[in-house]
Amino acid sequence: MAGMSGKRLQKELAKIQGVLPPGISLVSAEDLREWQMDLIVPDNPIYPPDEEYRLRFHFSANYPIEAPEVVFMLLSNPERKIPMHPHIYSNGIICLDLLDKQGWSPVHNVESVCISIQSMLASNTKAERPPGDAEFVRSNRSRPRDINFLYHDPTV
Amino acid sequence: MASYQADQLKEQGNAAFRNGEYLEAEALYTQAVQKYSRNPLIYTNRANVRLKLQQWDGVVNDCSKSIEITGANAQNHKAWYVLAQGQLGLHHPNEALTSALTAYDQVLHPQPTAKISAKDLETFSAFVLKCKKAKFAARDLGRLRRQGDLRAELETMLETQRQRDLDEVTTQLRRSQLGNIEASERSQEITTTLDDKITSLRTVFAAADPANHKAREVPDYVIDMITFEPMHDPVMTKNGHSYERATIYEHLKRSPTDPLTRDPLTIRDLRPNFGLRAACEAFWDSGASEWIADWS
């Protein structure tokens, strides 16, 4: 319901302009339905402390009942790369159970999603792409929410 | 025979309504009831068109007629919902709330043969909340004015001005000096401008006199964790957390799991939370709407 997402996003925006956890910042939310956040990963040599990563959040009219679509963005000005991680494809698509239909819960919010992604990166030890990354990036036409990822590596 | 002709006219009215031809639809429904005056649906449909035409008195009359035909205790949730909207338009929020609660109750406990849309519970629940906010805002403003509160007096003046401007739009619409879409846009603009002015006014008063005008804290237990709105019909899960009924129903439709623990959860597992409901009511009663900083 358009009403539900509107009110909820307005309130989240008001809250997020207050205090955020370290390493997470709001870049823009001019369009209430599309936000951008910057992320820094603490204490992990794979991710230099001065390298920031850009997340794009897209909300449907049914948010928060439906999960937002969250992807990393590749930018040149300012420079933003896609972080290396066995669950992050080089086109920015993220393989995280919390972001898909089964794992999402409406009590999550933008801040908690950012924290989860930050923590996923912070605890990572393998600086690599998922198997089949090149093929996936070349042939994928589906929106992230429609992709059925098989989570076969719970150690990451 | 007459009722068949009336049905034909009603269908034509429905088609006109879907095309946005509201005056045409109203005329067709009027012809329909002249042929046969005992079909409650025709009155409900005409009331719905009159909402678009902002003819609030007409809305209330038609809905009342529809409810009179079916009987006040019989299933007629659409009429009660449209009635609530008309009453809100007439600035009778107490009555609007009663009607909205009736509509909500009727879709929550429908007759076996009732035709309920999937979105009805959610829509009606959100509307109950809207009526509550209107009711308590009006009541609290009235009380403050009687106490001689300057801010309340200024707000009332702004509200009166808004009503004058909206009535002007309605008059122009009826005289066909304005199209439907334009009228709707102007009304929206008037309302938004007024809301901004009231927010500015409150900000100024809060800055000048922080002790008396600071924003009230809305306690967490009043707020639904999913919509971030105050609750009116909270239900509780096995682990003791409560959500607005319509909201958790929407969630369970897509994912029959507890939002916090992800354990399996169905509608049957939910229990009404009367204690919390009473606490939410008490919160409205305490004059909380006085400073609706984050509620509008």
GROMACS .gro file of C-alpha atoms in nm:
model
  452
    1MET     CA    1   0.000   0.000   0.000
    2ALA     CA    2   0.152   0.327  -0.110
    3GLY     CA    3   0.039   0.486   0.214
    4MET     CA    4   0.232   0.247   0.432
    5SER     CA    5   0.566   0.289   0.257
    6GLY     CA    6   0.535   0.668   0.243
    7LYS     CA    7   0.481   0.719   0.616
    8ARG     CA    8   0.738   0.462   0.715
    9LEU     CA    9   1.008   0.603   0.483
   10GLN     CA   10   0.944   0.959   0.603
   11LYS     CA   11   0.995   0.849   0.962
   12GLU     CA   12   1.305   0.645   0.881
   13LEU     CA   13   1.451   0.943   0.701
   14ALA     CA   14   1.389   1.168   1.000
   15LYS     CA   15   1.559   0.917   1.232
   16ILE     CA   16   1.853   0.851   1.000
   17GLN     CA   17   1.944   1.216   0.991
   18GLY     CA   18   2.027   1.183   1.357
   19VAL     CA   19   2.298   0.954   1.484
   20LEU     CA   20   2.422   0.668   1.268
   21PRO     CA   21   2.665   0.390   1.360
   22PRO     CA   22   3.031   0.454   1.265
   23GLY     CA   23   3.117   0.403   0.900
   24ILE     CA   24   2.761   0.447   0.773
   25SER     CA   25   2.636   0.772   0.623
   26LEU     CA   26   2.339   0.897   0.424
   27VAL     CA   27   2.433   1.035   0.083
   28SER     CA   28   2.093   1.124  -0.059
   29ALA     CA   29   1.722   1.053  -0.030
   30GLU     CA   30   1.573   1.322  -0.251
   31ASP     CA   31   1.339   1.067  -0.396
   32LEU     CA   32   1.181   0.900  -0.095
   33ARG     CA   33   1.176   0.574  -0.286
   34GLU     CA   34   1.546   0.570  -0.371
   35TRP     CA   35   1.823   0.631  -0.119
   36GLN     CA   36   2.201   0.616  -0.138
   37MET     CA   37   2.425   0.533   0.155
   38ASP     CA   38   2.804   0.529   0.189
   39LEU     CA   39   2.974   0.250   0.381
   40ILE     CA   40   3.323   0.208   0.528
   41VAL     CA   41   3.443  -0.130   0.653
   42PRO     CA   42   3.639  -0.122   0.981
   43ASP     CA   43   3.928  -0.348   1.077
   44ASN     CA   44   3.961  -0.562   0.767
   45PRO     CA   45   4.276  -0.544   0.554
   46ILE     CA   46   4.080  -0.649   0.244
   47TYR     CA   47   3.893  -0.317   0.258
   48PRO     CA   48   4.119  -0.012   0.303
   49PRO     CA   49   3.986   0.230   0.567
   50ASP     CA   50   3.971   0.517   0.317
   51GLU     CA   51   3.773   0.321   0.057
   52GLU     CA   52   3.402   0.401   0.066
   53TYR     CA   53   3.135   0.184  -0.094
   54ARG     CA   54   2.803   0.317  -0.225
   55LEU     CA   55   2.478   0.134  -0.164
   56ARG     CA   56   2.160   0.206  -0.356
   57PHE     CA   57   1.830   0.129  -0.183
   58HIS     CA   58   1.513   0.106  -0.388
   59PHE     CA   59   1.177   0.075  -0.208
   60SER     CA   60   0.851  -0.054  -0.355
   61ALA     CA   61   0.508   0.071  -0.251
   62ASN     CA   62   0.483  -0.232  -0.022
   63TYR     CA   63   0.789  -0.154   0.186
   64PRO     CA   64   0.845  -0.261   0.461
   65ILE     CA   65   0.630  -0.568   0.400
   66GLU     CA   66   0.841  -0.622   0.089
   67ALA     CA   67   1.220  -0.608   0.113
   68PRO     CA   68   1.402  -0.313  -0.045
   69GLU     CA   69   1.629  -0.375  -0.341
   70VAL     CA   70   1.987  -0.309  -0.231
   71VAL     CA   71   2.288  -0.309  -0.464
   72PHE     CA   72   2.639  -0.168  -0.465
   73MET     CA   73   2.705   0.108  -0.716
   74LEU     CA   74   3.012   0.150  -0.934
   75LEU     CA   75   3.092   0.520  -0.966
   76SER     CA   76   3.379   0.723  -1.107
   77ASN     CA   77   3.308   1.063  -0.960
   78PRO     CA   78   3.335   1.027  -0.663
   79GLU     CA   79   3.512   0.695  -0.699
   80ARG     CA   80   3.318   0.400  -0.566
   81LYS     CA   81   3.415   0.039  -0.633
   82ILE     CA   82   3.224  -0.282  -0.583
   83PRO     CA   83   3.379  -0.455  -0.278
   84MET     CA   84   3.535  -0.800  -0.328
   85HIS     CA   85   3.332  -1.066  -0.152
   86PRO     CA   86   3.227  -1.422  -0.240
   87HIS     CA   87   2.863  -1.311  -0.219
   88ILE     CA   88   2.888  -0.988  -0.412
   89TYR     CA   89   2.884  -0.996  -0.790
   90SER     CA   90   3.092  -0.749  -0.986
   91ASN     CA   91   2.775  -0.575  -1.104
   92GLY     CA   92   2.690  -0.486  -0.745
   93ILE     CA   93   2.424  -0.749  -0.682
   94ILE     CA   94   2.438  -0.880  -0.326
   95CYS     CA   95   2.362  -1.233  -0.218
   96LEU     CA   96   2.230  -1.191   0.138
   97ASP     CA   97   1.947  -1.389   0.292
   98LEU     CA   98   1.815  -1.088   0.478
   99LEU     CA   99   1.743  -0.916   0.147
  100ASP     CA  100   1.529  -1.183  -0.013
  101LYS     CA  101   1.171  -1.297   0.032
  102GLN     CA  102   1.241  -1.571   0.286
  103GLY     CA  103   1.488  -1.387   0.500
  104TRP     CA  104   1.343  -1.036   0.506
  105SER     CA  105   1.144  -0.911   0.801
  106PRO     CA  106   0.954  -0.582   0.816
  107VAL     CA  107   1.116  -0.495   1.147
  108HIS     CA  108   1.444  -0.440   0.963
  109ASN     CA  109   1.517  -0.091   0.838
  110VAL     CA  110   1.776   0.090   0.627
  111GLU     CA  111   2.011   0.126   0.922
  112SER     CA  112   1.993  -0.243   1.019
  113VAL     CA  113   2.048  -0.352   0.657
  114CYS     CA  114   2.357  -0.131   0.636
  115ILE     CA  115   2.490  -0.274   0.961
  116SER     CA  116   2.436  -0.630   0.836
  117ILE     CA  117   2.615  -0.560   0.508
  118GLN     CA  118   2.897  -0.382   0.691
  119SER     CA  119   2.934  -0.677   0.924
  120MET     CA  120   2.924  -0.924   0.633
  121LEU     CA  121   3.218  -0.736   0.483
  122ALA     CA  122   3.404  -0.689   0.810
  123SER     CA  123   3.409  -1.062   0.884
  124ASN     CA  124   3.509  -1.166   0.532
  125THR     CA  125   3.842  -1.339   0.471
  126LYS     CA  126   3.826  -1.417   0.098
  127ALA     CA  127   3.891  -1.135  -0.146
  128GLU     CA  128   3.716  -1.302  -0.438
  129ARG     CA  129   3.401  -1.290  -0.649
  130PRO     CA  130   3.129  -1.557  -0.643
  131PRO     CA  131   3.183  -1.861  -0.867
  132GLY     CA  132   3.041  -1.794  -1.212
  133ASP     CA  133   3.060  -1.418  -1.164
  134ALA     CA  134   3.154  -1.333  -1.523
  135GLU     CA  135   2.876  -1.549  -1.667
  136PHE     CA  136   2.620  -1.410  -1.422
  137VAL     CA  137   2.707  -1.050  -1.497
  138ARG     CA  138   2.699  -1.113  -1.869
  139SER     CA  139   2.370  -1.299  -1.884
  140ASN     CA  140   2.162  -1.174  -1.590
  141ARG     CA  141   1.844  -0.989  -1.686
  142SER     CA  142   1.646  -1.036  -1.366
  143ARG     CA  143   1.598  -0.779  -1.094
  144PRO     CA  144   1.787  -0.876  -0.779
  145ARG     CA  145   1.466  -0.958  -0.592
  146ASP     CA  146   1.373  -1.219  -0.849
  147ILE     CA  147   1.700  -1.408  -0.838
  148ASN     CA  148   1.692  -1.729  -0.644
  149PHE     CA  149   2.030  -1.750  -0.480
  150LEU     CA  150   2.138  -2.080  -0.331
  151TYR     CA  151   2.313  -2.008  -0.005
  152HIS     CA  152   2.557  -2.292   0.002
  153ASP     CA  153   2.839  -2.123   0.190
  154PRO     CA  154   2.726  -2.020   0.537
  155THR     CA  155   3.083  -1.971   0.660
  156VAL     CA  156   3.117  -1.639   0.485
  157MET     CA  157  -3.843  -0.520  -1.448
  158ALA     CA  158  -3.776  -0.183  -1.295
  159SER     CA  159  -3.493  -0.325  -1.089
  160TYR     CA  160  -3.335  -0.473  -1.403
  161GLN     CA  161  -3.342  -0.133  -1.574
  162ALA     CA  162  -3.198   0.019  -1.259
  163ASP     CA  163  -2.912  -0.233  -1.272
  164GLN     CA  164  -2.838  -0.142  -1.633
  165LEU     CA  165  -2.819   0.225  -1.539
  166LYS     CA  166  -2.599   0.138  -1.243
  167GLU     CA  167  -2.355  -0.044  -1.473
  168GLN     CA  168  -2.346   0.258  -1.703
  169GLY     CA  169  -2.282   0.474  -1.399
  170ASN     CA  170  -1.994   0.245  -1.296
  171ALA     CA  171  -1.840   0.274  -1.642
  172ALA     CA  172  -1.866   0.652  -1.634
  173PHE     CA  173  -1.705   0.653  -1.289
  174ARG     CA  174  -1.414   0.443  -1.414
  175ASN     CA  175  -1.366   0.695  -1.694
  176GLY     CA  176  -1.350   0.981  -1.446
  177GLU     CA  177  -1.681   1.126  -1.568
  178TYR     CA  178  -1.817   1.193  -1.224
  179LEU     CA  179  -2.107   1.425  -1.302
  180GLU     CA  180  -2.223   1.183  -1.571
  181ALA     CA  181  -2.196   0.890  -1.327
  182GLU     CA  182  -2.396   1.077  -1.063
  183ALA     CA  183  -2.671   1.151  -1.314
  184LEU     CA  184  -2.689   0.786  -1.419
  185TYR     CA  185  -2.708   0.661  -1.060
  186THR     CA  186  -2.983   0.916  -0.993
  187GLN     CA  187  -3.182   0.780  -1.288
  188ALA     CA  188  -3.123   0.430  -1.152
  189VAL     CA  189  -3.269   0.503  -0.808
  190GLN     CA  190  -3.565   0.673  -0.969
  191LYS     CA  191  -3.641   0.346  -1.147
  192TYR     CA  192  -3.589   0.132  -0.840
  193SER     CA  193  -3.514   0.271  -0.498
  194ARG     CA  194  -3.443  -0.040  -0.291
  195ASN     CA  195  -3.098  -0.139  -0.416
  196PRO     CA  196  -2.847  -0.028  -0.152
  197LEU     CA  197  -2.550  -0.066  -0.391
  198ILE     CA  198  -2.671   0.214  -0.616
  199TYR     CA  199  -2.682   0.454  -0.322
  200THR     CA  200  -2.333   0.345  -0.212
  201ASN     CA  201  -2.198   0.397  -0.564
  202ARG     CA  202  -2.355   0.739  -0.592
  203ALA     CA  203  -2.209   0.829  -0.253
  204ASN     CA  204  -1.867   0.723  -0.383
  205VAL     CA  205  -1.900   0.954  -0.682
  206ARG     CA  206  -2.013   1.236  -0.455
  207LEU     CA  207  -1.689   1.191  -0.258
  208LYS     CA  208  -1.502   1.280  -0.575
  209LEU     CA  209  -1.731   1.578  -0.624
  210GLN     CA  210  -1.673   1.674  -0.259
  211GLN     CA  211  -2.048   1.687  -0.195
  212TRP     CA  212  -2.017   1.573   0.164
  213ASP     CA  213  -2.384   1.616   0.259
  214GLY     CA  214  -2.484   1.410  -0.042
  215VAL     CA  215  -2.235   1.139   0.059
  216VAL     CA  216  -2.379   1.115   0.409
  217ASN     CA  217  -2.738   1.106   0.281
  218ASP     CA  218  -2.670   0.832   0.028
  219CYS     CA  219  -2.471   0.615   0.269
  220SER     CA  220  -2.736   0.654   0.535
  221LYS     CA  221  -2.998   0.546   0.280
  222SER     CA  222  -2.791   0.243   0.179
  223ILE     CA  223  -2.743   0.139   0.542
  224GLU     CA  224  -3.111   0.195   0.613
  225ILE     CA  225  -3.200  -0.048   0.332
  226THR     CA  226  -2.962  -0.324   0.439
  227GLY     CA  227  -3.020  -0.266   0.809
  228ALA     CA  228  -2.766  -0.103   1.043
  229ASN     CA  229  -2.630  -0.435   1.169
  230ALA     CA  230  -2.607  -0.607   0.831
  231GLN     CA  231  -2.294  -0.639   0.618
  232ASN     CA  232  -2.242  -0.311   0.430
  233HIS     CA  233  -1.881  -0.223   0.494
  234LYS     CA  234  -1.831  -0.015   0.181
  235ALA     CA  235  -2.119   0.215   0.277
  236TRP     CA  236  -1.978   0.263   0.628
  237TYR     CA  237  -1.634   0.339   0.483
  238VAL     CA  238  -1.767   0.593   0.235
  239LEU     CA  239  -1.984   0.740   0.512
  240ALA     CA  240  -1.675   0.786   0.729
  241GLN     CA  241  -1.501   0.973   0.448
  242GLY     CA  242  -1.802   1.199   0.401
  243GLN     CA  243  -1.822   1.273   0.774
  244LEU     CA  244  -1.452   1.356   0.777
  245GLY     CA  245  -1.515   1.594   0.487
  246LEU     CA  246  -1.786   1.762   0.696
  247HIS     CA  247  -1.543   1.793   0.990
  248HIS     CA  248  -1.733   1.552   1.212
  249PRO     CA  249  -1.437   1.338   1.317
  250ASN     CA  250  -1.617   1.172   1.609
  251GLU     CA  251  -1.884   1.037   1.378
  252ALA     CA  252  -1.625   0.955   1.115
  253LEU     CA  253  -1.432   0.747   1.367
  254THR     CA  254  -1.744   0.554   1.469
  255SER     CA  255  -1.826   0.481   1.105
  256ALA     CA  256  -1.467   0.385   1.026
  257LEU     CA  257  -1.460   0.146   1.322
  258THR     CA  258  -1.785  -0.013   1.204
  259ALA     CA  259  -1.643  -0.064   0.855
  260TYR     CA  260  -1.323  -0.210   1.002
  261ASP     CA  261  -1.517  -0.441   1.229
  262GLN     CA  262  -1.734  -0.562   0.941
  263VAL     CA  263  -1.437  -0.668   0.732
  264LEU     CA  264  -1.269  -0.828   1.032
  265HIS     CA  265  -1.581  -1.031   1.113
  266PRO     CA  266  -1.762  -1.058   0.782
  267GLN     CA  267  -2.084  -1.244   0.710
  268PRO     CA  268  -2.014  -1.570   0.523
  269THR     CA  269  -2.146  -1.431   0.193
  270ALA     CA  270  -1.968  -1.097   0.217
  271LYS     CA  271  -1.746  -0.978  -0.069
  272ILE     CA  272  -1.429  -0.844   0.088
  273SER     CA  273  -1.133  -0.717  -0.116
  274ALA     CA  274  -0.785  -0.828  -0.013
  275LYS     CA  275  -0.684  -0.470   0.066
  276ASP     CA  276  -0.993  -0.375   0.265
  277LEU     CA  277  -0.863  -0.451   0.614
  278GLU     CA  278  -0.544  -0.257   0.557
  279THR     CA  279  -0.726   0.037   0.396
  280PHE     CA  280  -0.993   0.056   0.665
  281SER     CA  281  -0.738   0.019   0.944
  282ALA     CA  282  -0.532   0.309   0.808
  283PHE     CA  283  -0.850   0.515   0.779
  284VAL     CA  284  -0.946   0.444   1.141
  285LEU     CA  285  -0.609   0.589   1.238
  286LYS     CA  286  -0.669   0.895   1.022
  287CYS     CA  287  -1.007   0.956   1.187
  288LYS     CA  288  -0.855   0.914   1.534
  289LYS     CA  289  -0.589   1.172   1.458
  290ALA     CA  290  -0.853   1.413   1.325
  291LYS     CA  291  -1.078   1.357   1.627
  292PHE     CA  292  -0.811   1.414   1.888
  293ALA     CA  293  -0.650   1.702   1.702
  294ALA     CA  294  -0.984   1.882   1.692
  295ARG     CA  295  -1.058   1.808   2.055
  296ASP     CA  296  -0.718   1.909   2.186
  297LEU     CA  297  -0.716   2.227   1.980
  298GLY     CA  298  -1.060   2.319   2.114
  299ARG     CA  299  -0.951   2.262   2.471
  300LEU     CA  300  -0.638   2.475   2.429
  301ARG     CA  301  -0.837   2.756   2.273
  302ARG     CA  302  -1.073   2.763   2.566
  303GLN     CA  303  -0.769   2.792   2.792
  304GLY     CA  304  -0.669   3.104   2.601
  305ASP     CA  305  -0.371   2.944   2.430
  306LEU     CA  306  -0.244   3.182   2.160
  307ARG     CA  307  -0.098   2.910   1.943
  308ALA     CA  308  -0.426   2.722   1.942
  309GLU     CA  309  -0.611   3.038   1.848
  310LEU     CA  310  -0.377   3.104   1.555
  311GLU     CA  311  -0.404   2.743   1.441
  312THR     CA  312  -0.780   2.764   1.450
  313MET     CA  313  -0.768   3.077   1.237
  314LEU     CA  314  -0.549   2.901   0.983
  315GLU     CA  315  -0.786   2.602   0.980
  316THR     CA  316  -1.082   2.833   0.919
  317GLN     CA  317  -0.896   2.991   0.630
  318ARG     CA  318  -0.820   2.649   0.488
  319GLN     CA  319  -1.185   2.552   0.507
  320ARG     CA  320  -1.284   2.872   0.327
  321ASP     CA  321  -1.034   2.801   0.050
  322LEU     CA  322  -1.146   2.438   0.014
  323ASP     CA  323  -1.512   2.539   0.005
  324GLU     CA  324  -1.428   2.784  -0.273
  325VAL     CA  325  -1.276   2.498  -0.474
  326THR     CA  326  -1.585   2.284  -0.415
  327THR     CA  327  -1.814   2.565  -0.532
  328GLN     CA  328  -1.608   2.616  -0.846
  329LEU     CA  329  -1.616   2.242  -0.911
  330ARG     CA  330  -1.995   2.235  -0.883
  331ARG     CA  331  -2.027   2.530  -1.115
  332SER     CA  332  -1.802   2.345  -1.360
  333GLN     CA  333  -1.553   2.629  -1.345
  334LEU     CA  334  -1.292   2.367  -1.256
  335GLY     CA  335  -1.226   2.015  -1.378
  336ASN     CA  336  -1.203   1.722  -1.136
  337ILE     CA  337  -0.830   1.681  -1.163
  338GLU     CA  338  -0.765   2.051  -1.122
  339ALA     CA  339  -0.996   2.069  -0.822
  340SER     CA  340  -0.821   1.775  -0.663
  341GLU     CA  341  -0.479   1.932  -0.725
  342ARG     CA  342  -0.585   2.267  -0.581
  343SER     CA  343  -0.732   2.102  -0.272
  344GLN     CA  344  -0.410   1.908  -0.223
  345GLU     CA  345  -0.205   2.228  -0.260
  346ILE     CA  346  -0.423   2.415  -0.011
  347THR     CA  347  -0.391   2.135   0.241
  348THR     CA  348  -0.013   2.102   0.202
  349THR     CA  349   0.041   2.479   0.233
  350LEU     CA  350  -0.168   2.485   0.546
  351ASP     CA  351   0.017   2.189   0.698
  352ASP     CA  352   0.349   2.364   0.634
  353LYS     CA  353   0.224   2.684   0.796
  354ILE     CA  354   0.110   2.498   1.105
  355THR     CA  355   0.444   2.319   1.132
  356SER     CA  356   0.627   2.655   1.107
  357LEU     CA  357   0.398   2.806   1.369
  358ARG     CA  358   0.465   2.523   1.611
  359THR     CA  359   0.838   2.545   1.550
  360VAL     CA  360   0.835   2.917   1.630
  361PHE     CA  361   0.637   2.866   1.951
  362ALA     CA  362   0.862   2.580   2.058
  363ALA     CA  363   1.170   2.793   2.004
  364ALA     CA  364   1.022   3.084   2.197
  365ASP     CA  365   0.888   2.887   2.489
  366PRO     CA  366   1.048   2.543   2.497
  367ALA     CA  367   0.917   2.441   2.838
  368ASN     CA  368   0.553   2.468   2.737
  369HIS     CA  369   0.570   2.368   2.377
  370LYS     CA  370   0.821   2.093   2.345
  371ALA     CA  371   0.724   1.790   2.141
  372ARG     CA  372   0.564   1.508   2.331
  373GLU     CA  373   0.745   1.181   2.328
  374VAL     CA  374   0.535   0.908   2.180
  375PRO     CA  375   0.605   0.596   2.390
  376ASP     CA  376   0.745   0.304   2.194
  377TYR     CA  377   0.473   0.068   2.310
  378VAL     CA  378   0.207   0.274   2.128
  379ILE     CA  379   0.390   0.243   1.797
  380ASP     CA  380   0.366  -0.042   1.546
  381MET     CA  381   0.720  -0.162   1.468
  382ILE     CA  382   0.636  -0.208   1.101
  383THR     CA  383   0.452   0.108   0.998
  384PHE     CA  384   0.587   0.332   1.279
  385GLU     CA  385   0.230   0.455   1.333
  386PRO     CA  386   0.028   0.449   1.658
  387MET     CA  387  -0.182   0.135   1.699
  388HIS     CA  388  -0.558   0.102   1.746
  389ASP     CA  389  -0.611  -0.276   1.731
  390PRO     CA  390  -0.287  -0.436   1.854
  391VAL     CA  391  -0.243  -0.814   1.842
  392MET     CA  392   0.026  -1.014   2.016
  393THR     CA  393   0.254  -1.296   1.897
  394LYS     CA  394   0.378  -1.594   2.099
  395ASN     CA  395   0.691  -1.407   2.204
  396GLY     CA  396   0.494  -1.117   2.347
  397HIS     CA  397   0.545  -0.852   2.079
  398SER     CA  398   0.246  -0.663   1.945
  399TYR     CA  399   0.169  -0.524   1.602
  400GLU     CA  400  -0.122  -0.344   1.438
  401ARG     CA  401  -0.359  -0.620   1.328
  402ALA     CA  402  -0.392  -0.511   0.964
  403THR     CA  403  -0.015  -0.471   0.930
  404ILE     CA  404   0.079  -0.813   1.064
  405TYR     CA  405  -0.196  -0.970   0.849
  406GLU     CA  406  -0.036  -0.812   0.540
  407HIS     CA  407   0.304  -0.945   0.647
  408LEU     CA  408   0.174  -1.297   0.714
  409LYS     CA  409   0.013  -1.309   0.370
  410ARG     CA  410   0.359  -1.290   0.217
  411SER     CA  411   0.560  -1.469   0.482
  412PRO     CA  412   0.393  -1.675   0.754
  413THR     CA  413   0.674  -1.608   1.001
  414ASP     CA  414   0.726  -1.406   1.314
  415PRO     CA  415   0.889  -1.076   1.210
  416LEU     CA  416   1.145  -1.094   1.492
  417THR     CA  417   1.232  -1.461   1.529
  418ARG     CA  418   1.133  -1.595   1.185
  419ASP     CA  419   0.956  -1.887   1.357
  420PRO     CA  420   0.642  -2.007   1.177
  421LEU     CA  421   0.344  -1.788   1.258
  422THR     CA  422  -0.014  -1.777   1.133
  423ILE     CA  423  -0.311  -1.548   1.191
  424ARG     CA  424  -0.461  -1.809   1.424
  425ASP     CA  425  -0.160  -1.775   1.657
  426LEU     CA  426  -0.230  -1.406   1.717
  427ARG     CA  427  -0.414  -1.282   2.023
  428PRO     CA  428  -0.577  -0.942   2.077
  429ASN     CA  429  -0.385  -0.731   2.328
  430PHE     CA  430  -0.655  -0.555   2.526
  431GLY     CA  431  -0.416  -0.412   2.782
  432LEU     CA  432  -0.206  -0.247   2.516
  433ARG     CA  433  -0.515  -0.126   2.335
  434ALA     CA  434  -0.630   0.048   2.653
  435ALA     CA  435  -0.283   0.201   2.694
  436CYS     CA  436  -0.296   0.335   2.337
  437GLU     CA  437  -0.642   0.486   2.401
  438ALA     CA  438  -0.514   0.646   2.721
  439PHE     CA  439  -0.228   0.798   2.528
  440TRP     CA  440  -0.464   0.969   2.283
  441ASP     CA  441  -0.674   1.089   2.575
  442SER     CA  442  -0.376   1.250   2.744
  443GLY     CA  443  -0.364   1.528   2.488
  444ALA     CA  444  -0.081   1.368   2.297
  445SER     CA  445  -0.200   1.499   1.965
  446GLU     CA  446  -0.124   1.851   2.085
  447TRP     CA  447   0.217   1.838   1.936
  448ILE     CA  448   0.180   1.616   1.633
  449ALA     CA  449   0.538   1.675   1.527
  450ASP     CA  450   0.594   1.337   1.375
  451TRP     CA  451   0.238   1.216   1.344
  452SER     CA  452   0.084   1.400   1.051
   0.00000   0.00000   0.00000
